PDB file of C-alpha atoms in Angstrom:
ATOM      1  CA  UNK E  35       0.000   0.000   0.000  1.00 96.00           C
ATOM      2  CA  UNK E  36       1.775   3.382  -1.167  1.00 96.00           C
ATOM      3  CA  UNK E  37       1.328   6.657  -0.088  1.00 94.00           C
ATOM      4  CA  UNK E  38       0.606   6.286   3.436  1.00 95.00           C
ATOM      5  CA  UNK E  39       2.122   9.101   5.247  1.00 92.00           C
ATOM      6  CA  UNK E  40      -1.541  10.457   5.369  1.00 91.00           C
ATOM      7  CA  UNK E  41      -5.490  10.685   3.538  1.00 92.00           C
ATOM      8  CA  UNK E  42      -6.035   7.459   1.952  1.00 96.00           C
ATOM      9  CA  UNK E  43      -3.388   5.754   2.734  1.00 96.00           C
ATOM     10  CA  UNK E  44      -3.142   6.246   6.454  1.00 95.00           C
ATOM     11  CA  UNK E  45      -6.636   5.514   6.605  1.00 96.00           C
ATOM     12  CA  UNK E  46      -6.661   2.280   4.430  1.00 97.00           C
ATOM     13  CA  UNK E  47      -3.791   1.011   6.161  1.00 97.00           C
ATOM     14  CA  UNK E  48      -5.327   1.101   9.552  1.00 97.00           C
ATOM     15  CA  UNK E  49      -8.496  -0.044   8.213  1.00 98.00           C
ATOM     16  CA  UNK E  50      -6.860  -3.367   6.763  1.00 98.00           C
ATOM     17  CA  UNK E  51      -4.744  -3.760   9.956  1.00 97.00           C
ATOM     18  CA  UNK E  52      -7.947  -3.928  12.480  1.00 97.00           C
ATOM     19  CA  UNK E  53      -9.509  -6.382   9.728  1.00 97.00           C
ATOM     20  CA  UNK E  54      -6.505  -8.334  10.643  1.00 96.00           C
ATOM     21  CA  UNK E  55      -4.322  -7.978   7.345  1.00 96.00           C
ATOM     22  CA  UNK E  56      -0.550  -8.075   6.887  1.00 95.00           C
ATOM     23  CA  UNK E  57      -0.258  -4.836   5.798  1.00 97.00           C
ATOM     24  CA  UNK E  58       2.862  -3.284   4.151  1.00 97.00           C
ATOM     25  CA  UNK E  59       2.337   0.284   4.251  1.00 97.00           C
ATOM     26  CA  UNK E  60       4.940   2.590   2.205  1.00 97.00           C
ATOM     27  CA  UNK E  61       5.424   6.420   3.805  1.00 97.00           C
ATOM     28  CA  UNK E  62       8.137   9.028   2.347  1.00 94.00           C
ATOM     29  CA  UNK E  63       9.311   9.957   5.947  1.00 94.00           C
ATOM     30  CA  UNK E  64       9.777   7.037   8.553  1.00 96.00           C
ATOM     31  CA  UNK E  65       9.791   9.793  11.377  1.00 95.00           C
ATOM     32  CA  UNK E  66       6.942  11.716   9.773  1.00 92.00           C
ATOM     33  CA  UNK E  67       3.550  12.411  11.707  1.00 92.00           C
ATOM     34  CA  UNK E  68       1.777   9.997  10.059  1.00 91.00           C
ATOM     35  CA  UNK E  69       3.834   7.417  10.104  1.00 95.00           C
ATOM     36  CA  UNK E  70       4.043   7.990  13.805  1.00 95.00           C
ATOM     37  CA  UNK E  71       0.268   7.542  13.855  1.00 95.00           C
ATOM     38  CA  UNK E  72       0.109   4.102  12.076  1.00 96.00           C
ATOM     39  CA  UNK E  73       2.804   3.018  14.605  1.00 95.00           C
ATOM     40  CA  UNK E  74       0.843   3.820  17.842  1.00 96.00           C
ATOM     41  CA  UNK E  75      -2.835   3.019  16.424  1.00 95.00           C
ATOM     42  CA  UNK E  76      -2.377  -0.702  14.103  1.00 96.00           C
ATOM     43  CA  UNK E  77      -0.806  -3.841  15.703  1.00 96.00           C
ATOM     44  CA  UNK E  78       2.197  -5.243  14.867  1.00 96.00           C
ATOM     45  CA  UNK E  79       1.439  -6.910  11.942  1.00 95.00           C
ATOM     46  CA  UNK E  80       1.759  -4.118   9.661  1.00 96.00           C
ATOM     47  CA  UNK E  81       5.367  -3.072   8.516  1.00 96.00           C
ATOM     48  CA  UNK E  82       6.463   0.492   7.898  1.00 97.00           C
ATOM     49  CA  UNK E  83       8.637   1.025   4.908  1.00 98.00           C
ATOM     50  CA  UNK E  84      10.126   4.087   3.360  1.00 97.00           C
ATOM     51  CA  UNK E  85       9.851   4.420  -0.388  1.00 97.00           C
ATOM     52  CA  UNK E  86       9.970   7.046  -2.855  1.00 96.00           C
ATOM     53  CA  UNK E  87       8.479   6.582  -6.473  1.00 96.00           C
ATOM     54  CA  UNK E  88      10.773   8.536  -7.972  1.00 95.00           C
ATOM     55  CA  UNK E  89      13.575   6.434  -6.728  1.00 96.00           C
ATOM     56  CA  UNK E  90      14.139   2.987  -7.873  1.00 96.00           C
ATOM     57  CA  UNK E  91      16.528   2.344  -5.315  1.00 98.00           C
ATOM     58  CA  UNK E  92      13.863   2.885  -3.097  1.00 97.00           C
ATOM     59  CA  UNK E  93      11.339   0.830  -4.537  1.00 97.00           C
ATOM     60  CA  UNK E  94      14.035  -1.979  -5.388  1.00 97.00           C
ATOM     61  CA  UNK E  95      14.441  -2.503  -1.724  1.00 97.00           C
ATOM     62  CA  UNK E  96      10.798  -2.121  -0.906  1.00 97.00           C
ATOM     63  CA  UNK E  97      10.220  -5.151  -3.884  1.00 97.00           C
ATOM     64  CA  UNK E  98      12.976  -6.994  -1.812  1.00 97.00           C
ATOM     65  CA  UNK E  99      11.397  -6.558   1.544  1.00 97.00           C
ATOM     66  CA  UNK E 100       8.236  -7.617   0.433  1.00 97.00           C
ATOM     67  CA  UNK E 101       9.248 -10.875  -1.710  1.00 95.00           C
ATOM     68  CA  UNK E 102      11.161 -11.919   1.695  1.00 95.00           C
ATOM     69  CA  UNK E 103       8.434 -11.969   3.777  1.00 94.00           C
ATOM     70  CA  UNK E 104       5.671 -12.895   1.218  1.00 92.00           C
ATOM     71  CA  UNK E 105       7.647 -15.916  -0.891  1.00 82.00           C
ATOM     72  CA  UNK E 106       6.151 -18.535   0.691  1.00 83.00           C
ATOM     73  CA  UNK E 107       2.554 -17.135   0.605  1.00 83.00           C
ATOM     74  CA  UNK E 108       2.282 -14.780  -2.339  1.00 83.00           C
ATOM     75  CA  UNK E 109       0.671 -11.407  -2.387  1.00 94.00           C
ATOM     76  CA  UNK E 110      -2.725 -10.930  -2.496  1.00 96.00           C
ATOM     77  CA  UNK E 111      -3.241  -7.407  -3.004  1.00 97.00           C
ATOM     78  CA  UNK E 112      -1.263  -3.951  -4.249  1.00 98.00           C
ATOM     79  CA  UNK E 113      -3.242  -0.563  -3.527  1.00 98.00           C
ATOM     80  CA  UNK E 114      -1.316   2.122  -5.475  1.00 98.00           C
ATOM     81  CA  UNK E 115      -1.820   5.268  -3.708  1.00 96.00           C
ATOM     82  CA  UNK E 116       0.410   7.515  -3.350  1.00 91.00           C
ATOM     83  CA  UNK E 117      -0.045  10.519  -5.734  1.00 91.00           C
ATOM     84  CA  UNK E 118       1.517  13.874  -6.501  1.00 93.00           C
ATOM     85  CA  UNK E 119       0.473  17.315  -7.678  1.00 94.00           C
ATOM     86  CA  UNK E 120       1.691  20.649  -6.277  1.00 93.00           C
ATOM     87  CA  UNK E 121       0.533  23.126  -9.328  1.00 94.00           C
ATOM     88  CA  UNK E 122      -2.461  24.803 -10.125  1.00 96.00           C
ATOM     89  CA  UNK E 123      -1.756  26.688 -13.061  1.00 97.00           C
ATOM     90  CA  UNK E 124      -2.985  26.769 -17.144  1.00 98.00           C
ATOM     91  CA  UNK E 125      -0.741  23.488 -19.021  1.00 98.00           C
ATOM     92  CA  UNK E 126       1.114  27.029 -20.708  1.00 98.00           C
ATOM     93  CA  UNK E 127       2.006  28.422 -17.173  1.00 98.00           C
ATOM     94  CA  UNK E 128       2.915  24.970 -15.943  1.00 97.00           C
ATOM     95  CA  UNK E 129       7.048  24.299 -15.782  1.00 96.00           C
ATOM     96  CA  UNK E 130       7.930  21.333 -17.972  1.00 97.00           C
ATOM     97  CA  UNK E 131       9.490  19.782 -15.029  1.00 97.00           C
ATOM     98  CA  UNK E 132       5.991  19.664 -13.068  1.00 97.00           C
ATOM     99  CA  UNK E 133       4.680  17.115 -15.891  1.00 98.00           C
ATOM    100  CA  UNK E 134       8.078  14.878 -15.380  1.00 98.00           C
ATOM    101  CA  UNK E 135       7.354  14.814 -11.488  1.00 96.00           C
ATOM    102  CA  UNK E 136       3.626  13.917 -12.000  1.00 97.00           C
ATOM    103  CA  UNK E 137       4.662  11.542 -14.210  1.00 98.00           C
ATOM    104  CA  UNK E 138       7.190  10.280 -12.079  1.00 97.00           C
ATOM    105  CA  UNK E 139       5.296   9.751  -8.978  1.00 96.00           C
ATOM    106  CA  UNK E 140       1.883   9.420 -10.501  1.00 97.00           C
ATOM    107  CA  UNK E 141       2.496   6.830 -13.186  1.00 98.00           C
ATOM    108  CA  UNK E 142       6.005   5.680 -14.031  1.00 98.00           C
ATOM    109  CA  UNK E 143       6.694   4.982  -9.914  1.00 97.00           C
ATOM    110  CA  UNK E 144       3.318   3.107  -9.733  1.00 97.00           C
ATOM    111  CA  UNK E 145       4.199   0.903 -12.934  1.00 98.00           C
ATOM    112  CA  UNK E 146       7.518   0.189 -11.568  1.00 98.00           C
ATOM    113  CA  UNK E 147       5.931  -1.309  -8.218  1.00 98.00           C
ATOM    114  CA  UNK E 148       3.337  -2.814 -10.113  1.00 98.00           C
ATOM    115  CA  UNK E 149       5.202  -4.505 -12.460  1.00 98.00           C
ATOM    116  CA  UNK E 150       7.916  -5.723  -9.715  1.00 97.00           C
ATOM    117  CA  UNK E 151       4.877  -7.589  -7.361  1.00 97.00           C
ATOM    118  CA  UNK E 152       3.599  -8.978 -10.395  1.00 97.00           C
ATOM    119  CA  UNK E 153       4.761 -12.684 -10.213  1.00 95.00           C
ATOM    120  CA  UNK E 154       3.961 -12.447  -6.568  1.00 95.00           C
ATOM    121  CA  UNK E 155       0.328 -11.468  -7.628  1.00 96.00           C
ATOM    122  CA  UNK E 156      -0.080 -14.083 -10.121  1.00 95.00           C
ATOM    123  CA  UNK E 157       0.806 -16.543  -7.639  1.00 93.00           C
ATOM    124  CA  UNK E 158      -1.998 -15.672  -5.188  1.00 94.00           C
ATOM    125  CA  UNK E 159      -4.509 -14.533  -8.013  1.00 95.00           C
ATOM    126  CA  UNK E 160      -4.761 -11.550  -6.259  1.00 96.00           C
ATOM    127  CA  UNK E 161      -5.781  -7.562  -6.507  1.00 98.00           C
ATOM    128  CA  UNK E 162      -4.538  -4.531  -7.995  1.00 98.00           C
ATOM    129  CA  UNK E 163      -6.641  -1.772  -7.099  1.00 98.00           C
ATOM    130  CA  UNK E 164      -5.228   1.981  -8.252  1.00 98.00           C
ATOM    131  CA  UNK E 165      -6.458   4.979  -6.830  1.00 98.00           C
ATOM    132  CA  UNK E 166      -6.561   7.308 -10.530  1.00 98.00           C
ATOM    133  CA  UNK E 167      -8.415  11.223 -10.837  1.00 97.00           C
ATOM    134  CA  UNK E 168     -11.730  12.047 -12.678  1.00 97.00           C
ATOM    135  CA  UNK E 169      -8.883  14.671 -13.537  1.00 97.00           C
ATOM    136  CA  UNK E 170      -7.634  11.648 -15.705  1.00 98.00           C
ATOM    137  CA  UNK E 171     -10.583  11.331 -17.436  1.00 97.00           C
ATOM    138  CA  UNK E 172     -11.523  15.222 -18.055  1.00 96.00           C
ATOM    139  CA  UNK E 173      -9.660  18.181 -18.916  1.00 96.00           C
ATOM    140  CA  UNK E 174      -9.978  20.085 -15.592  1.00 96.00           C
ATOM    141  CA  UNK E 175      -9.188  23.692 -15.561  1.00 97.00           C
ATOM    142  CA  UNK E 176      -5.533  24.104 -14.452  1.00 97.00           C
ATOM    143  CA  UNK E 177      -4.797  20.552 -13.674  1.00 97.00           C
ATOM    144  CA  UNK E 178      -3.283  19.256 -16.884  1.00 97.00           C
ATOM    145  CA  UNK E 179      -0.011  17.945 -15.071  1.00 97.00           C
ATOM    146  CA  UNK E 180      -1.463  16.084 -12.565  1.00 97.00           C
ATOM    147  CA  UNK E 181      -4.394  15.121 -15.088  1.00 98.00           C
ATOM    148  CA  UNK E 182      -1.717  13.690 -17.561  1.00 98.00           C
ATOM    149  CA  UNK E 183      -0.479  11.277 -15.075  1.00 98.00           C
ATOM    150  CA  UNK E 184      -3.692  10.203 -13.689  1.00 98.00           C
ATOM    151  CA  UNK E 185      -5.012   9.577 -17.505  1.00 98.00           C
ATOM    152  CA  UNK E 186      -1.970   7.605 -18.159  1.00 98.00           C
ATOM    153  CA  UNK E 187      -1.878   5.787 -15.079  1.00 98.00           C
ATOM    154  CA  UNK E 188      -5.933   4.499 -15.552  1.00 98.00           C
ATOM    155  CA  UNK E 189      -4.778   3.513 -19.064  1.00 98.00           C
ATOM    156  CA  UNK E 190      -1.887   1.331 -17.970  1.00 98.00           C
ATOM    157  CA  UNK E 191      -4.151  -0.246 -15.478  1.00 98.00           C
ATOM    158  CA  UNK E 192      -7.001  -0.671 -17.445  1.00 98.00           C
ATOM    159  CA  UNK E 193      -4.555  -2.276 -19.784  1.00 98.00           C
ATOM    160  CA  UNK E 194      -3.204  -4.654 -16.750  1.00 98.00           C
ATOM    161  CA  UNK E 195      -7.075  -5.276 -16.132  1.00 98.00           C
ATOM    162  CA  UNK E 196      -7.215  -6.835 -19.533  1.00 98.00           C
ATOM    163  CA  UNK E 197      -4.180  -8.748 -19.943  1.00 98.00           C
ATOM    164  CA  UNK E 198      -4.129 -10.363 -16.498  1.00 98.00           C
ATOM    165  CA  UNK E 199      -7.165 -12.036 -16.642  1.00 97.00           C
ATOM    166  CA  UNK E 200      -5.667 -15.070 -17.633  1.00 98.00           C
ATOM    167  CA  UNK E 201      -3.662 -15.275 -14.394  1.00 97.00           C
ATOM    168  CA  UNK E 202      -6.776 -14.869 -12.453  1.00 97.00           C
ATOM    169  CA  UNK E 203      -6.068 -11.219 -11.286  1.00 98.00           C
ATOM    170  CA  UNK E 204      -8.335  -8.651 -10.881  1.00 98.00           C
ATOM    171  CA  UNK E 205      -7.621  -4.773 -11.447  1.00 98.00           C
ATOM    172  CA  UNK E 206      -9.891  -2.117 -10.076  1.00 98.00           C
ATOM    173  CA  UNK E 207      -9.797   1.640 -10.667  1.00 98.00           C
ATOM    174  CA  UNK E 208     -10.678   4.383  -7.956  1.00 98.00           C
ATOM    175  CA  UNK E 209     -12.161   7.719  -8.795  1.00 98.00           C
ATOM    176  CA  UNK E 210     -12.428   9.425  -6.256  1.00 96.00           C
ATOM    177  CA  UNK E 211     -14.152  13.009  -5.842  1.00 94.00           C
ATOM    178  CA  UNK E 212     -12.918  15.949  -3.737  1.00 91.00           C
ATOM    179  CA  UNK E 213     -11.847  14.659   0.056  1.00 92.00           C
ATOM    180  CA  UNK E 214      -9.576  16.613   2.108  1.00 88.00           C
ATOM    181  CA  UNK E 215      -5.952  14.627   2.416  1.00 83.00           C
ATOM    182  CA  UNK E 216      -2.494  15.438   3.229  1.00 74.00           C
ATOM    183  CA  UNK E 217      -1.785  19.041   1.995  1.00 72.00           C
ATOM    184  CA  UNK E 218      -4.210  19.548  -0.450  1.00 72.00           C
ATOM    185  CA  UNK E 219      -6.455  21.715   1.433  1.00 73.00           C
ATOM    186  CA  UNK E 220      -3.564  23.614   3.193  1.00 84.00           C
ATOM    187  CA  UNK E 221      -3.614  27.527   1.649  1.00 89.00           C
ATOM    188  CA  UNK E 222       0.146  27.903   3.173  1.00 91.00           C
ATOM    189  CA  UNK E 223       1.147  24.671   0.595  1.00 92.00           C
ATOM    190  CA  UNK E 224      -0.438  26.035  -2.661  1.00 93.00           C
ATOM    191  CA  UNK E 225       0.710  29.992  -1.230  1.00 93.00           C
ATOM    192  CA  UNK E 226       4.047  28.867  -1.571  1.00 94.00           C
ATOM    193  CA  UNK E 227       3.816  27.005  -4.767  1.00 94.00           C
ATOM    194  CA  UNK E 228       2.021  29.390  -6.330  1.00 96.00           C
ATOM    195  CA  UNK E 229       5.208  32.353  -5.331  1.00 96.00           C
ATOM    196  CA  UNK E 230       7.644  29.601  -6.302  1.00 96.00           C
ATOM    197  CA  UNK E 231       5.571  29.509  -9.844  1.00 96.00           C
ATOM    198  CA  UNK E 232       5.479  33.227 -10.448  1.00 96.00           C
ATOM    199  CA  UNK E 233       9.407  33.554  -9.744  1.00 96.00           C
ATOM    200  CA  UNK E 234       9.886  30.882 -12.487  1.00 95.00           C
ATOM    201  CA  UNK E 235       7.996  32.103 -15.108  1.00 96.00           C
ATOM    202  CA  UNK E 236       9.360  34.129 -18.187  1.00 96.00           C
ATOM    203  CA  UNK E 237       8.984  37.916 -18.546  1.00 97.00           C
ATOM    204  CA  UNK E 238       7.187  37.372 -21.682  1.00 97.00           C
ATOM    205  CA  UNK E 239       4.082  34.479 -20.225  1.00 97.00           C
ATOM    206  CA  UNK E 240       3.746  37.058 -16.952  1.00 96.00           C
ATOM    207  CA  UNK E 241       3.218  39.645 -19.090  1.00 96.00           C
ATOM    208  CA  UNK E 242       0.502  37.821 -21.062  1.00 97.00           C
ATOM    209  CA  UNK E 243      -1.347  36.401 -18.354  1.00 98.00           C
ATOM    210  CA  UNK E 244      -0.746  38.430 -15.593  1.00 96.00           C
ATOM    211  CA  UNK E 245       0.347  37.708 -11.778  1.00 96.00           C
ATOM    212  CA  UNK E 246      -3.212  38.504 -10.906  1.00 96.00           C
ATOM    213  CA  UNK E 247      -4.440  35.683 -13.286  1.00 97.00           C
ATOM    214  CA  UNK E 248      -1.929  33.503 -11.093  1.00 96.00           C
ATOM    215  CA  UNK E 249      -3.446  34.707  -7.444  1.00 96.00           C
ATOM    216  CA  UNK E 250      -7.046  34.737  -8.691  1.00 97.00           C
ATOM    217  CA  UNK E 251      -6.973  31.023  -9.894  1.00 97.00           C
ATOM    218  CA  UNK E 252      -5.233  29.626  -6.739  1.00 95.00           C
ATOM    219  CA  UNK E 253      -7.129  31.692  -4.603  1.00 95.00           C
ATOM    220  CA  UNK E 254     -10.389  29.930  -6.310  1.00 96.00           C
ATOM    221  CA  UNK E 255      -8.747  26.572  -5.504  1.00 94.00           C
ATOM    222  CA  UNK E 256      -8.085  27.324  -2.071  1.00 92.00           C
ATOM    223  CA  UNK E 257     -11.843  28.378  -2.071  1.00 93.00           C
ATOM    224  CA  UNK E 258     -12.921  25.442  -3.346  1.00 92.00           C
ATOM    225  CA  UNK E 259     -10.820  22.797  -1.471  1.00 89.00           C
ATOM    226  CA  UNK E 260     -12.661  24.266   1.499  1.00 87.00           C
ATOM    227  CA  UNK E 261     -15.612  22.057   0.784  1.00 86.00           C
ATOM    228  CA  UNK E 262     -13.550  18.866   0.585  1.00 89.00           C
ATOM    229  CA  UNK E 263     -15.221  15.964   2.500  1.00 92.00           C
ATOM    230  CA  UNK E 264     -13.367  14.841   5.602  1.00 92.00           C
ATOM    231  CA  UNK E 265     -14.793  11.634   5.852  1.00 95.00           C
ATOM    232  CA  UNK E 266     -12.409   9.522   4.164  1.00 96.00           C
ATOM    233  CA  UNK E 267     -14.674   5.874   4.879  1.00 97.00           C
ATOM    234  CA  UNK E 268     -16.368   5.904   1.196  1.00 97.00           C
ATOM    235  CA  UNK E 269     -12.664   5.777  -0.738  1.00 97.00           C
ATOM    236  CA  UNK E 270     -11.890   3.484   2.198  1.00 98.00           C
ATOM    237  CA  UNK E 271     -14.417   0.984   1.438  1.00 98.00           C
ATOM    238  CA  UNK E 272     -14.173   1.136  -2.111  1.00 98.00           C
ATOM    239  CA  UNK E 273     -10.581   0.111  -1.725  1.00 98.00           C
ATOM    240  CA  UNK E 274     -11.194  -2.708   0.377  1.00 98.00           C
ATOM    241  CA  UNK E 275     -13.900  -3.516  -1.788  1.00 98.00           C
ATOM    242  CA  UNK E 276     -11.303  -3.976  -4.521  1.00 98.00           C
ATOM    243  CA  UNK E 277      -9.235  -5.452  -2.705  1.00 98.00           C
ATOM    244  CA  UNK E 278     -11.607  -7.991  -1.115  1.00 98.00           C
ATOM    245  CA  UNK E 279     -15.276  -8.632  -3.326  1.00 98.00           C
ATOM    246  CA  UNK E 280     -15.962 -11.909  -4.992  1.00 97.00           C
ATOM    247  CA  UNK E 281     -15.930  -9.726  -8.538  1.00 97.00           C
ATOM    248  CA  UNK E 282     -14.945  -6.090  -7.783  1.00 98.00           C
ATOM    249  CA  UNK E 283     -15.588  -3.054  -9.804  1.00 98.00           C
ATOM    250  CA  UNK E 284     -13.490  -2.092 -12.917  1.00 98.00           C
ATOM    251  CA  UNK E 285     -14.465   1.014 -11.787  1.00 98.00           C
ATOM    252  CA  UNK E 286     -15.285   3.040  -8.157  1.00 98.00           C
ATOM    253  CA  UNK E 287     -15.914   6.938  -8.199  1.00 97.00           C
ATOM    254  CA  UNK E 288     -16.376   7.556  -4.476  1.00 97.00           C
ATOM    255  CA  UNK E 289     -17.663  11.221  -3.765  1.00 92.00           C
ATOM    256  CA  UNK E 290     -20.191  13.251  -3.983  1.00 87.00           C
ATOM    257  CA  UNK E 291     -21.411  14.959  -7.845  1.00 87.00           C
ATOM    258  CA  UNK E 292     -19.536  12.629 -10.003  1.00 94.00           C
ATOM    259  CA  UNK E 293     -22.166  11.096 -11.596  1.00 94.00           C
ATOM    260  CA  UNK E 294     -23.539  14.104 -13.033  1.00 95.00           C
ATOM    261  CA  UNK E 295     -20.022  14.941 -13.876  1.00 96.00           C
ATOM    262  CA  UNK E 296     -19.294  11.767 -15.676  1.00 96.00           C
ATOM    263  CA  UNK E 297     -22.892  11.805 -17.236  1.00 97.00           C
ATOM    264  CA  UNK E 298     -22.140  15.126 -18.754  1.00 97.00           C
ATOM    265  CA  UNK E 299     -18.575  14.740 -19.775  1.00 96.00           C
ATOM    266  CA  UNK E 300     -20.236  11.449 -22.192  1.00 96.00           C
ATOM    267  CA  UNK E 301     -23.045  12.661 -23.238  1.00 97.00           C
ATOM    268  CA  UNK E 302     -23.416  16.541 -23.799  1.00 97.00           C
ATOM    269  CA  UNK E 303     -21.155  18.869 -25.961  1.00 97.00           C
ATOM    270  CA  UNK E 304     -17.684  19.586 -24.872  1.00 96.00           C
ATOM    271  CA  UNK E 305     -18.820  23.663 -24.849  1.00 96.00           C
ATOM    272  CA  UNK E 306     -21.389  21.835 -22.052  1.00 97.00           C
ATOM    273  CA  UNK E 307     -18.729  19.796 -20.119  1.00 96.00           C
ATOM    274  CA  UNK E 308     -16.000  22.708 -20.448  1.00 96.00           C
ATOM    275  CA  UNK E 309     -18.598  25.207 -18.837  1.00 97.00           C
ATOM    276  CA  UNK E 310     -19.374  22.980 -15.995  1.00 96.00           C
ATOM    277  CA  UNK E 311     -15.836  21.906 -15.309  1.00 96.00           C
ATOM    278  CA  UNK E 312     -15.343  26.209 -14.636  1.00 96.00           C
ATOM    279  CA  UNK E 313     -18.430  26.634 -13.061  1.00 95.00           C
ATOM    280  CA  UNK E 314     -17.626  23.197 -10.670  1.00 92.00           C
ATOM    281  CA  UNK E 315     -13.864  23.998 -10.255  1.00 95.00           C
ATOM    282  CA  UNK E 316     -11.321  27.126 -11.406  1.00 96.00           C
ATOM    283  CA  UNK E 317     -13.423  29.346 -13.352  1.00 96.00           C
ATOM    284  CA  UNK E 318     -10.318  31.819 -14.660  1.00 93.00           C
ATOM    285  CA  UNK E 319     -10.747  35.591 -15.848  1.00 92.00           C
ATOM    286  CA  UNK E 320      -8.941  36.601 -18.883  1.00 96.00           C
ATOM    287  CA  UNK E 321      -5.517  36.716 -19.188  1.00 97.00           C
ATOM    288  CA  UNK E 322      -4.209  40.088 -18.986  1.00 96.00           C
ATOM    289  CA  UNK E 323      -3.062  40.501 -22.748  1.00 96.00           C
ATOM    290  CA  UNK E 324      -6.833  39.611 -23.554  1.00 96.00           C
ATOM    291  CA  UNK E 325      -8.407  42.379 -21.148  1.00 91.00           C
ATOM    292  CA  UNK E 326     -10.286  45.493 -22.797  1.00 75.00           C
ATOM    293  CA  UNK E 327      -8.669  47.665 -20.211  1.00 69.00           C
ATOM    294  CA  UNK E 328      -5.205  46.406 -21.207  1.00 63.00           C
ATOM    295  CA  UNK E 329      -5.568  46.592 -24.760  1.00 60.00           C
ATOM    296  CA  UNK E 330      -6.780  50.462 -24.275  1.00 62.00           C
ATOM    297  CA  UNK E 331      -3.451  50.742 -22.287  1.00 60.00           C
ATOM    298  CA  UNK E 332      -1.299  49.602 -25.398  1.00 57.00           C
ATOM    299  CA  UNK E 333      -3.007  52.087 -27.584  1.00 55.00           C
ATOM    300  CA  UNK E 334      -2.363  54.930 -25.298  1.00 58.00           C
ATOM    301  CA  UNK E 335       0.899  54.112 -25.376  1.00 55.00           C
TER     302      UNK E 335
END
């Protein structure tokens, strides 16, 4: 199980552990809060391990770990969790080198574990259940490096789902709606980001857009991140649904207004689906180049 420093993960974890699982749960930081958390509250069955996706070192010796202690058994089940996104910004605004860590974490890290606890898998017949984005499945206002992983990471799984039915295993897909987990409803997180963003940009893509095109569309996020459910027990269950049911669910989509989100995004007009992706999410003004008020500027100049 990756990504369990905190959100999902942390609460997945514990919630396997007290069903009386062997859990191996991966966290960034050993000595982080919530890795001090799963160490007080689950038993001693479950085994802390520090990984991160964008090592292979890391996840080499998490592979080895987990083949030691699971050889004789197999595996049964792989949740990949963990996930990554730290921009909110147009795809133009957003640094090349925000895609590569989305990608990174958010697809080529989760392939990499995947692929390594495969034989174990097909030993045991067991799970893979992925926690993806409806980001990955929709072009989200401002999300396009973190949606970019997520759409390539439910591809390569839906692929898996396909191809490992021979073996017996069964690959499940969580989408999950807006919850409130680790820092993504912390305004200092996304403040700090979004100053890191602005510093980076070039003259000429400020100028267009305008730093208060960059402050009004984080501020909106921040706004609407505020509403994020706290209860964590639907993605939870779906999970362990996955993980446990008879014949599991290709597909889970946990949270609250994404049916009518998926319903519109197949069947209505993209103009339809765009407009209520703004109206749900980041609705941005226009870029300062495009502004009456600026282009009245140029001429009086």
């Amino acid at each position: 199980l990756s990504g369990c420093d905190s959100g999902f993960g942390q609460a997945t974890a514990r919630h396997l552990d007290i069903m009386g699982f062997r859990v191996f749960a991966s966290v960034l930081d050993l000595q982080s809060p919530g890795a001090q958390q799963l160490r007080q509250s689950c038993s001693s069955r479950l085994t802390l391990l520090q990984m991160d996706l964008t090592k292979t070192e890391d996840i080499q010796r998490v592979l080895q770990h987990i083949q030691a202690h699971t050889n004789s058994t197999g595996l049964w089940g792989l949740v990949n969790n963990a996930g990554f996104n730290d921009t909110i910004a147009d795809a133009e605004l957003s640094p090349l080198g925000k895609f590569r860590t989305c990608m990174e974490v958010n697809f080529f890290g989760s392939l990499e574990l995947t692929k390594g606890l495969l034989p174990l898998l097909r030993s045991a017949g067991g799970r893979i259940v992925t926690v993806s984005s409806p980001a990955g499945d929709m072009p989200f206002p401002c999300l396009a490096a973190y949606g970019a992983s997520k759409a390539a990471l439910s591809l390569v799984m839906d692929t898996f789902r396909s191809e490992l039915q021979p073996w017996g295993i069964k690959v499940s897909l969580i989408l999950p709606g807006y919850y409130k987990t680790g820092t993504t409803c912390d305004p200092a997180f996304w403040n700090l980001h979004k100053q890191q963003l602005l510093a980076s940009l070039p003259q000429e893509l400020l100028q267009a857009y305008g730093e208060e095109y960059v402050e009004e569309i984080n501020q909106q996020f921040i706004q609407f991140m505020k509403v994020a459910v706290e209860d964590l027990s639907a993605v939870v269950n779906s999970i362990t649904e996955g993980l446990l049911a008879a014949n599991p669910a290709v597909r889970y989509y946990p949270g609250q207004g994404l049916g009518i989100m998926y319903f519109i995004h197949r069947y209505l007009p993209y103009f339809v689906r765009d407009l209520f992706l703004k109206g749900f999410f980041i609705n941005p003004k226009l870029p300062r180049a495009l502004r009456r008020e600026h282009h009245k500027d140029v001429k009086k100049a």
